[in-house]
PDB file of C-alpha atoms in Angstrom:
ATOM      1  CA  UNK A 134      -4.203  -7.751 -12.482  1.00  0.00           C
ATOM      2  CA  UNK A 135      -5.774  -9.678  -9.664  1.00  0.00           C
ATOM      3  CA  UNK A 136      -8.759  -8.231  -7.823  1.00  0.00           C
ATOM      4  CA  UNK A 137      -9.030  -7.651  -4.106  1.00  0.00           C
ATOM      5  CA  UNK A 138     -12.374  -6.453  -2.832  1.00  0.00           C
ATOM      6  CA  UNK A 139     -12.874  -4.716   0.475  1.00  0.00           C
ATOM      7  CA  UNK A 140     -16.221  -4.222   2.151  1.00  0.00           C
ATOM      8  CA  UNK A 141     -17.645  -1.921   3.245  1.00  0.00           C
ATOM      9  CA  UNK A 142     -16.037   1.027   1.490  1.00  0.00           C
ATOM     10  CA  UNK A 143     -17.135   3.282   4.313  1.00  0.00           C
ATOM     11  CA  UNK A 144     -18.756   2.804   7.696  1.00  0.00           C
ATOM     12  CA  UNK A 145     -19.878   5.034  10.524  1.00  0.00           C
ATOM     13  CA  UNK A 146     -20.246   3.474  13.949  1.00  0.00           C
ATOM     14  CA  UNK A 147     -20.941   4.622  17.470  1.00  0.00           C
ATOM     15  CA  UNK A 148     -18.196   4.768  20.040  1.00  0.00           C
ATOM     16  CA  UNK A 149     -17.965   1.511  21.966  1.00  0.00           C
ATOM     17  CA  UNK A 150     -19.322  -0.702  19.227  1.00  0.00           C
ATOM     18  CA  UNK A 151     -17.386  -3.119  17.034  1.00  0.00           C
ATOM     19  CA  UNK A 152     -17.098  -3.063  13.288  1.00  0.00           C
ATOM     20  CA  UNK A 153     -15.930  -5.744  10.895  1.00  0.00           C
ATOM     21  CA  UNK A 154     -14.155  -5.100   7.589  1.00  0.00           C
ATOM     22  CA  UNK A 155     -13.863  -7.833   4.981  1.00  0.00           C
ATOM     23  CA  UNK A 156     -11.118  -8.340   2.456  1.00  0.00           C
ATOM     24  CA  UNK A 157     -11.610 -10.855  -0.339  1.00  0.00           C
ATOM     25  CA  UNK A 158      -9.349 -12.007  -3.120  1.00  0.00           C
ATOM     26  CA  UNK A 159     -11.698 -12.627  -6.022  1.00  0.00           C
ATOM     27  CA  UNK A 160      -9.608 -14.485  -8.541  1.00  0.00           C
ATOM     28  CA  UNK A 161      -6.620 -15.904  -6.712  1.00  0.00           C
ATOM     29  CA  UNK A 162      -5.788 -17.696  -3.503  1.00  0.00           C
ATOM     30  CA  UNK A 163      -4.295 -15.281  -1.022  1.00  0.00           C
ATOM     31  CA  UNK A 164      -1.884 -17.152   1.183  1.00  0.00           C
ATOM     32  CA  UNK A 165      -0.943 -13.892   2.877  1.00  0.00           C
ATOM     33  CA  UNK A 166      -3.000 -10.813   3.630  1.00  0.00           C
ATOM     34  CA  UNK A 167      -1.851  -7.519   5.079  1.00  0.00           C
ATOM     35  CA  UNK A 168      -3.809  -4.859   6.899  1.00  0.00           C
ATOM     36  CA  UNK A 169      -2.723  -1.243   6.760  1.00  0.00           C
ATOM     37  CA  UNK A 170      -3.949   1.925   8.349  1.00  0.00           C
ATOM     38  CA  UNK A 171      -3.621   5.274   6.673  1.00  0.00           C
ATOM     39  CA  UNK A 172      -4.039   8.639   8.333  1.00  0.00           C
ATOM     40  CA  UNK A 173      -4.959  11.692   6.243  1.00  0.00           C
ATOM     41  CA  UNK A 174      -2.147  12.738   3.944  1.00  0.00           C
ATOM     42  CA  UNK A 175       0.165  10.166   5.439  1.00  0.00           C
ATOM     43  CA  UNK A 176       1.685   6.894   4.433  1.00  0.00           C
ATOM     44  CA  UNK A 177       0.367   3.409   5.044  1.00  0.00           C
ATOM     45  CA  UNK A 178       1.219   1.878   8.375  1.00  0.00           C
ATOM     46  CA  UNK A 179       1.324  -1.905   8.403  1.00  0.00           C
ATOM     47  CA  UNK A 180      -0.811  -3.203  11.234  1.00  0.00           C
ATOM     48  CA  UNK A 181      -0.533  -6.951  10.821  1.00  0.00           C
ATOM     49  CA  UNK A 182       0.245  -9.817   8.494  1.00  0.00           C
ATOM     50  CA  UNK A 183      -1.953 -12.865   8.360  1.00  0.00           C
ATOM     51  CA  UNK A 184      -1.345 -16.210   6.756  1.00  0.00           C
ATOM     52  CA  UNK A 185      -4.243 -18.489   5.997  1.00  0.00           C
ATOM     53  CA  UNK A 186      -5.010 -20.746   8.922  1.00  0.00           C
ATOM     54  CA  UNK A 187      -2.515 -19.069  11.250  1.00  0.00           C
ATOM     55  CA  UNK A 188      -2.675 -16.358  13.856  1.00  0.00           C
ATOM     56  CA  UNK A 189      -1.876 -12.899  12.604  1.00  0.00           C
ATOM     57  CA  UNK A 190       1.490 -11.312  13.274  1.00  0.00           C
ATOM     58  CA  UNK A 191       1.020  -7.804  14.599  1.00  0.00           C
ATOM     59  CA  UNK A 192       3.435  -4.929  14.202  1.00  0.00           C
ATOM     60  CA  UNK A 193       4.870  -3.300  17.254  1.00  0.00           C
ATOM     61  CA  UNK A 194       2.440  -0.949  18.928  1.00  0.00           C
ATOM     62  CA  UNK A 195      -0.699  -2.459  17.389  1.00  0.00           C
ATOM     63  CA  UNK A 196      -3.136  -3.829  19.953  1.00  0.00           C
ATOM     64  CA  UNK A 197      -4.058  -7.347  18.932  1.00  0.00           C
ATOM     65  CA  UNK A 198      -7.053  -7.428  21.257  1.00  0.00           C
ATOM     66  CA  UNK A 199      -8.438  -4.289  19.701  1.00  0.00           C
ATOM     67  CA  UNK A 200      -7.798  -5.140  16.067  1.00  0.00           C
ATOM     68  CA  UNK A 201      -8.863  -8.731  15.615  1.00  0.00           C
ATOM     69  CA  UNK A 202      -7.741 -10.335  12.389  1.00  0.00           C
ATOM     70  CA  UNK A 203      -9.042 -13.586  11.040  1.00  0.00           C
ATOM     71  CA  UNK A 204      -7.809 -15.278   7.880  1.00  0.00           C
ATOM     72  CA  UNK A 205      -9.992 -18.362   7.835  1.00  0.00           C
ATOM     73  CA  UNK A 206      -9.806 -19.131   4.126  1.00  0.00           C
ATOM     74  CA  UNK A 207      -7.580 -18.491   1.145  1.00  0.00           C
ATOM     75  CA  UNK A 208      -9.937 -15.832  -0.144  1.00  0.00           C
ATOM     76  CA  UNK A 209     -11.130 -14.003   2.944  1.00  0.00           C
ATOM     77  CA  UNK A 210      -9.602 -12.071   5.793  1.00  0.00           C
ATOM     78  CA  UNK A 211     -11.468  -9.888   8.261  1.00  0.00           C
ATOM     79  CA  UNK A 212     -10.410  -7.054  10.504  1.00  0.00           C
ATOM     80  CA  UNK A 213     -12.650  -6.338  13.470  1.00  0.00           C
ATOM     81  CA  UNK A 214     -12.161  -3.091  15.343  1.00  0.00           C
ATOM     82  CA  UNK A 215     -13.482  -3.809  18.810  1.00  0.00           C
ATOM     83  CA  UNK A 216     -14.889  -1.190  21.157  1.00  0.00           C
ATOM     84  CA  UNK A 217     -14.164   1.490  18.621  1.00  0.00           C
ATOM     85  CA  UNK A 218     -13.285   5.007  19.704  1.00  0.00           C
ATOM     86  CA  UNK A 219     -13.018   8.219  17.692  1.00  0.00           C
ATOM     87  CA  UNK A 220      -9.231   7.879  17.546  1.00  0.00           C
ATOM     88  CA  UNK A 221      -9.745   4.648  15.580  1.00  0.00           C
ATOM     89  CA  UNK A 222     -11.275   6.667  12.763  1.00  0.00           C
ATOM     90  CA  UNK A 223      -9.054   6.121   9.781  1.00  0.00           C
ATOM     91  CA  UNK A 224      -8.721   4.611   6.331  1.00  0.00           C
ATOM     92  CA  UNK A 225      -8.025   0.888   6.499  1.00  0.00           C
ATOM     93  CA  UNK A 226      -6.583  -0.920   3.489  1.00  0.00           C
ATOM     94  CA  UNK A 227      -5.972  -4.598   2.964  1.00  0.00           C
ATOM     95  CA  UNK A 228      -3.687  -6.235   0.479  1.00  0.00           C
ATOM     96  CA  UNK A 229      -3.296  -9.828  -0.563  1.00  0.00           C
ATOM     97  CA  UNK A 230      -0.717 -11.905  -2.305  1.00  0.00           C
ATOM     98  CA  UNK A 231       0.040 -15.508  -3.001  1.00  0.00           C
ATOM     99  CA  UNK A 232       3.334 -17.040  -1.995  1.00  0.00           C
ATOM    100  CA  UNK A 233       2.794 -19.964  -4.294  1.00  0.00           C
ATOM    101  CA  UNK A 234       4.398 -18.040  -7.132  1.00  0.00           C
ATOM    102  CA  UNK A 235       7.733 -16.317  -6.602  1.00  0.00           C
ATOM    103  CA  UNK A 236       8.009 -12.519  -6.682  1.00  0.00           C
ATOM    104  CA  UNK A 237       4.329 -11.790  -7.079  1.00  0.00           C
ATOM    105  CA  UNK A 238       3.252  -8.382  -5.939  1.00  0.00           C
ATOM    106  CA  UNK A 239       0.523  -7.659  -3.448  1.00  0.00           C
ATOM    107  CA  UNK A 240      -2.829  -6.412  -4.693  1.00  0.00           C
ATOM    108  CA  UNK A 241      -4.743  -3.844  -2.713  1.00  0.00           C
ATOM    109  CA  UNK A 242      -8.359  -3.432  -1.833  1.00  0.00           C
ATOM    110  CA  UNK A 243     -10.056  -0.120  -2.352  1.00  0.00           C
ATOM    111  CA  UNK A 244      -9.966   0.726   1.342  1.00  0.00           C
ATOM    112  CA  UNK A 245     -12.542   1.275   4.075  1.00  0.00           C
ATOM    113  CA  UNK A 246     -13.158   4.671   5.593  1.00  0.00           C
ATOM    114  CA  UNK A 247     -14.098   4.156   9.260  1.00  0.00           C
ATOM    115  CA  UNK A 248     -15.618   7.022  11.200  1.00  0.00           C
ATOM    116  CA  UNK A 249     -16.346   6.524  14.878  1.00  0.00           C
ATOM    117  CA  UNK A 250     -18.762   9.046  16.380  1.00  0.00           C
TER     118      UNK A 250
ATOM    119  CA  UNK B   4      16.582  -1.106   9.125  1.00  0.00           C
ATOM    120  CA  UNK B   5      14.546  -0.779   5.970  1.00  0.00           C
ATOM    121  CA  UNK B   6      13.081   2.570   5.047  1.00  0.00           C
ATOM    122  CA  UNK B   7      11.877   4.626   2.106  1.00  0.00           C
ATOM    123  CA  UNK B   8      12.117   8.388   1.744  1.00  0.00           C
ATOM    124  CA  UNK B   9      10.209  10.362  -0.878  1.00  0.00           C
ATOM    125  CA  UNK B  10      10.312  13.979  -1.845  1.00  0.00           C
ATOM    126  CA  UNK B  11       7.705  16.019  -0.056  1.00  0.00           C
ATOM    127  CA  UNK B  12       4.628  17.167  -1.821  1.00  0.00           C
ATOM    128  CA  UNK B  13       2.426  18.511  -2.996  1.00  0.00           C
ATOM    129  CA  UNK B  14       3.887  18.745  -6.454  1.00  0.00           C
ATOM    130  CA  UNK B  15       1.921  20.980  -8.780  1.00  0.00           C
ATOM    131  CA  UNK B  16       2.553  20.848 -12.516  1.00  0.00           C
ATOM    132  CA  UNK B  17       0.944  22.074 -15.661  1.00  0.00           C
ATOM    133  CA  UNK B  18      -0.337  19.557 -18.167  1.00  0.00           C
ATOM    134  CA  UNK B  19       2.406  18.147 -20.434  1.00  0.00           C
ATOM    135  CA  UNK B  20       5.149  19.091 -17.981  1.00  0.00           C
ATOM    136  CA  UNK B  21       7.931  16.678 -17.062  1.00  0.00           C
ATOM    137  CA  UNK B  22       7.543  14.863 -13.766  1.00  0.00           C
ATOM    138  CA  UNK B  23      10.163  13.575 -11.367  1.00  0.00           C
ATOM    139  CA  UNK B  24       9.349  12.255  -7.920  1.00  0.00           C
ATOM    140  CA  UNK B  25      12.450  11.301  -5.989  1.00  0.00           C
ATOM    141  CA  UNK B  26      12.637   8.141  -3.923  1.00  0.00           C
ATOM    142  CA  UNK B  27      15.590   6.782  -1.992  1.00  0.00           C
ATOM    143  CA  UNK B  28      15.722   3.732   0.169  1.00  0.00           C
ATOM    144  CA  UNK B  29      17.712   2.044   2.893  1.00  0.00           C
ATOM    145  CA  UNK B  30      17.867  -1.722   2.926  1.00  0.00           C
ATOM    146  CA  UNK B  31      20.227  -4.593   3.372  1.00  0.00           C
ATOM    147  CA  UNK B  32      20.868  -6.518   0.207  1.00  0.00           C
ATOM    148  CA  UNK B  33      18.656  -6.176  -2.863  1.00  0.00           C
ATOM    149  CA  UNK B  34      15.051  -5.335  -2.109  1.00  0.00           C
ATOM    150  CA  UNK B  35      12.315  -5.241  -4.724  1.00  0.00           C
ATOM    151  CA  UNK B  36      11.117  -1.714  -5.425  1.00  0.00           C
ATOM    152  CA  UNK B  37       7.656  -0.495  -6.336  1.00  0.00           C
ATOM    153  CA  UNK B  38       5.668   2.581  -7.195  1.00  0.00           C
ATOM    154  CA  UNK B  39       1.995   2.627  -6.257  1.00  0.00           C
ATOM    155  CA  UNK B  40      -0.620   5.225  -7.123  1.00  0.00           C
ATOM    156  CA  UNK B  41      -3.618   6.138  -4.989  1.00  0.00           C
ATOM    157  CA  UNK B  42      -6.513   8.098  -6.436  1.00  0.00           C
ATOM    158  CA  UNK B  43      -8.761  10.014  -4.018  1.00  0.00           C
ATOM    159  CA  UNK B  44     -10.783   7.747  -1.770  1.00  0.00           C
ATOM    160  CA  UNK B  45      -9.376   4.586  -3.274  1.00  0.00           C
ATOM    161  CA  UNK B  46      -6.862   1.891  -2.428  1.00  0.00           C
ATOM    162  CA  UNK B  47      -3.473   1.522  -4.028  1.00  0.00           C
ATOM    163  CA  UNK B  48      -2.733   0.363  -7.529  1.00  0.00           C
ATOM    164  CA  UNK B  49       0.614  -0.981  -8.578  1.00  0.00           C
ATOM    165  CA  UNK B  50       2.129   1.361 -11.132  1.00  0.00           C
ATOM    166  CA  UNK B  51       5.466  -0.311 -11.793  1.00  0.00           C
ATOM    167  CA  UNK B  52       8.146  -2.371 -10.161  1.00  0.00           C
ATOM    168  CA  UNK B  53      11.775  -3.486 -10.424  1.00  0.00           C
ATOM    169  CA  UNK B  54      13.283  -6.476  -8.738  1.00  0.00           C
ATOM    170  CA  UNK B  55      17.009  -6.100  -9.336  1.00  0.00           C
ATOM    171  CA  UNK B  56      19.647  -3.459  -9.880  1.00  0.00           C
ATOM    172  CA  UNK B  57      19.509  -1.570 -13.197  1.00  0.00           C
ATOM    173  CA  UNK B  58      16.022  -2.886 -13.953  1.00  0.00           C
ATOM    174  CA  UNK B  59      13.668  -0.286 -15.389  1.00  0.00           C
ATOM    175  CA  UNK B  60      10.003  -0.526 -14.556  1.00  0.00           C
ATOM    176  CA  UNK B  61       7.565   1.216 -16.866  1.00  0.00           C
ATOM    177  CA  UNK B  62       3.817   1.584 -17.246  1.00  0.00           C
ATOM    178  CA  UNK B  63       1.417   4.182 -18.667  1.00  0.00           C
ATOM    179  CA  UNK B  64       4.299   6.474 -19.608  1.00  0.00           C
ATOM    180  CA  UNK B  65       5.860   6.335 -16.137  1.00  0.00           C
ATOM    181  CA  UNK B  66       9.354   4.960 -15.648  1.00  0.00           C
ATOM    182  CA  UNK B  67      11.697   4.263 -12.768  1.00  0.00           C
ATOM    183  CA  UNK B  68      15.150   2.694 -12.748  1.00  0.00           C
ATOM    184  CA  UNK B  69      16.540   0.694  -9.851  1.00  0.00           C
ATOM    185  CA  UNK B  70      19.851   2.361  -8.985  1.00  0.00           C
ATOM    186  CA  UNK B  71      21.796   0.367  -6.452  1.00  0.00           C
ATOM    187  CA  UNK B  72      24.743   2.765  -6.390  1.00  0.00           C
ATOM    188  CA  UNK B  73      22.557   5.693  -5.338  1.00  0.00           C
ATOM    189  CA  UNK B  74      19.884   3.559  -3.589  1.00  0.00           C
ATOM    190  CA  UNK B  75      17.254   5.365  -5.612  1.00  0.00           C
ATOM    191  CA  UNK B  76      14.131   4.592  -7.614  1.00  0.00           C
ATOM    192  CA  UNK B  77      12.969   7.942  -8.955  1.00  0.00           C
ATOM    193  CA  UNK B  78       9.667   8.099 -10.801  1.00  0.00           C
ATOM    194  CA  UNK B  79       9.547  10.007 -14.085  1.00  0.00           C
ATOM    195  CA  UNK B  80       7.039  10.830 -16.774  1.00  0.00           C
ATOM    196  CA  UNK B  81       7.733  12.919 -19.817  1.00  0.00           C
ATOM    197  CA  UNK B  82       4.342  14.568 -20.167  1.00  0.00           C
ATOM    198  CA  UNK B  83       1.816  14.499 -17.348  1.00  0.00           C
ATOM    199  CA  UNK B  84      -1.948  14.705 -17.755  1.00  0.00           C
ATOM    200  CA  UNK B  85      -4.646  16.001 -15.447  1.00  0.00           C
ATOM    201  CA  UNK B  86      -5.711  12.397 -14.908  1.00  0.00           C
ATOM    202  CA  UNK B  87      -2.316  11.662 -13.333  1.00  0.00           C
ATOM    203  CA  UNK B  88      -3.303  13.729 -10.306  1.00  0.00           C
ATOM    204  CA  UNK B  89      -3.021  11.347  -7.374  1.00  0.00           C
ATOM    205  CA  UNK B  90      -0.767  10.368  -4.494  1.00  0.00           C
ATOM    206  CA  UNK B  91       2.278   8.312  -5.428  1.00  0.00           C
ATOM    207  CA  UNK B  92       3.950   5.922  -3.014  1.00  0.00           C
ATOM    208  CA  UNK B  93       7.381   4.415  -3.340  1.00  0.00           C
ATOM    209  CA  UNK B  94       7.780   1.106  -1.542  1.00  0.00           C
ATOM    210  CA  UNK B  95      10.247  -1.676  -0.997  1.00  0.00           C
ATOM    211  CA  UNK B  96       9.947  -5.333  -0.189  1.00  0.00           C
ATOM    212  CA  UNK B  97      12.900  -6.511   1.877  1.00  0.00           C
ATOM    213  CA  UNK B  98      15.094  -9.164   0.303  1.00  0.00           C
ATOM    214  CA  UNK B  99      14.474 -11.436   3.258  1.00  0.00           C
ATOM    215  CA  UNK B 100      10.860 -11.304   2.037  1.00  0.00           C
ATOM    216  CA  UNK B 101       9.416 -11.329   5.540  1.00  0.00           C
ATOM    217  CA  UNK B 102       6.226 -12.731   4.156  1.00  0.00           C
ATOM    218  CA  UNK B 103       6.161 -10.142   1.425  1.00  0.00           C
ATOM    219  CA  UNK B 104       5.265  -7.091   3.497  1.00  0.00           C
ATOM    220  CA  UNK B 105       5.902  -3.715   1.954  1.00  0.00           C
ATOM    221  CA  UNK B 106       7.521  -0.674   3.484  1.00  0.00           C
ATOM    222  CA  UNK B 107       6.145   2.575   2.118  1.00  0.00           C
ATOM    223  CA  UNK B 108       7.445   6.065   1.762  1.00  0.00           C
ATOM    224  CA  UNK B 109       5.297   8.905   3.008  1.00  0.00           C
ATOM    225  CA  UNK B 110       3.666   9.509  -0.349  1.00  0.00           C
ATOM    226  CA  UNK B 111       3.882  12.447  -2.736  1.00  0.00           C
ATOM    227  CA  UNK B 112       0.754  14.219  -3.845  1.00  0.00           C
ATOM    228  CA  UNK B 113       0.747  15.266  -7.489  1.00  0.00           C
ATOM    229  CA  UNK B 114      -1.645  17.862  -8.810  1.00  0.00           C
ATOM    230  CA  UNK B 115      -1.721  18.508 -12.558  1.00  0.00           C
ATOM    231  CA  UNK B 116      -3.461  21.653 -13.755  1.00  0.00           C
ATOM    232  CA  UNK B 117      -4.944  22.054 -17.251  1.00  0.00           C
TER     233      UNK B 117
END
């Protein structure tokens, strides 16, 4: 299947700083990327959907000014957690798919473990 | 609205036992249905999928059949291995597509003992 690479796989940052997570589709053009957050032993919560060249669409309850999403190219989307706090510590997962072919599934990155201290 | 409900875990089985993880959904129309697997510390991998009623998805010995009449997509495997230990997520993609976003169940942890 297609490959989606997320970087970094884990990061520790100080409270109040910002951290950027990258999501790349390595062998296909991702017209749409999704960012999820996963709490321990829980399901994935969709945070936002981004289409290349457009502003991201955020799910209800997700602060767009805190979780900045950029999808500047067909192979790269970034999630920046601004002014991080310990409660932002979580596992963040991106997924990507192309809408140029009907009924394709989304492919997931390996996730980023964020710890805010 | 759209939702997915899975049986609660953890599920603990002995090697070569039969596995069933129940999944039911609520959706308008005919969503696409998926099973994903997550190994510790990793992202999700697509295990199998079905896009219309009565379709059977299968992969690596796992199977699931799209049952419209019972709104279910139960995951089964005839003989589990220790390497199958992971968290399994049932998911649906609404028929309206909504950009392709997925709605996940809460996940079911499977632990297979030798």
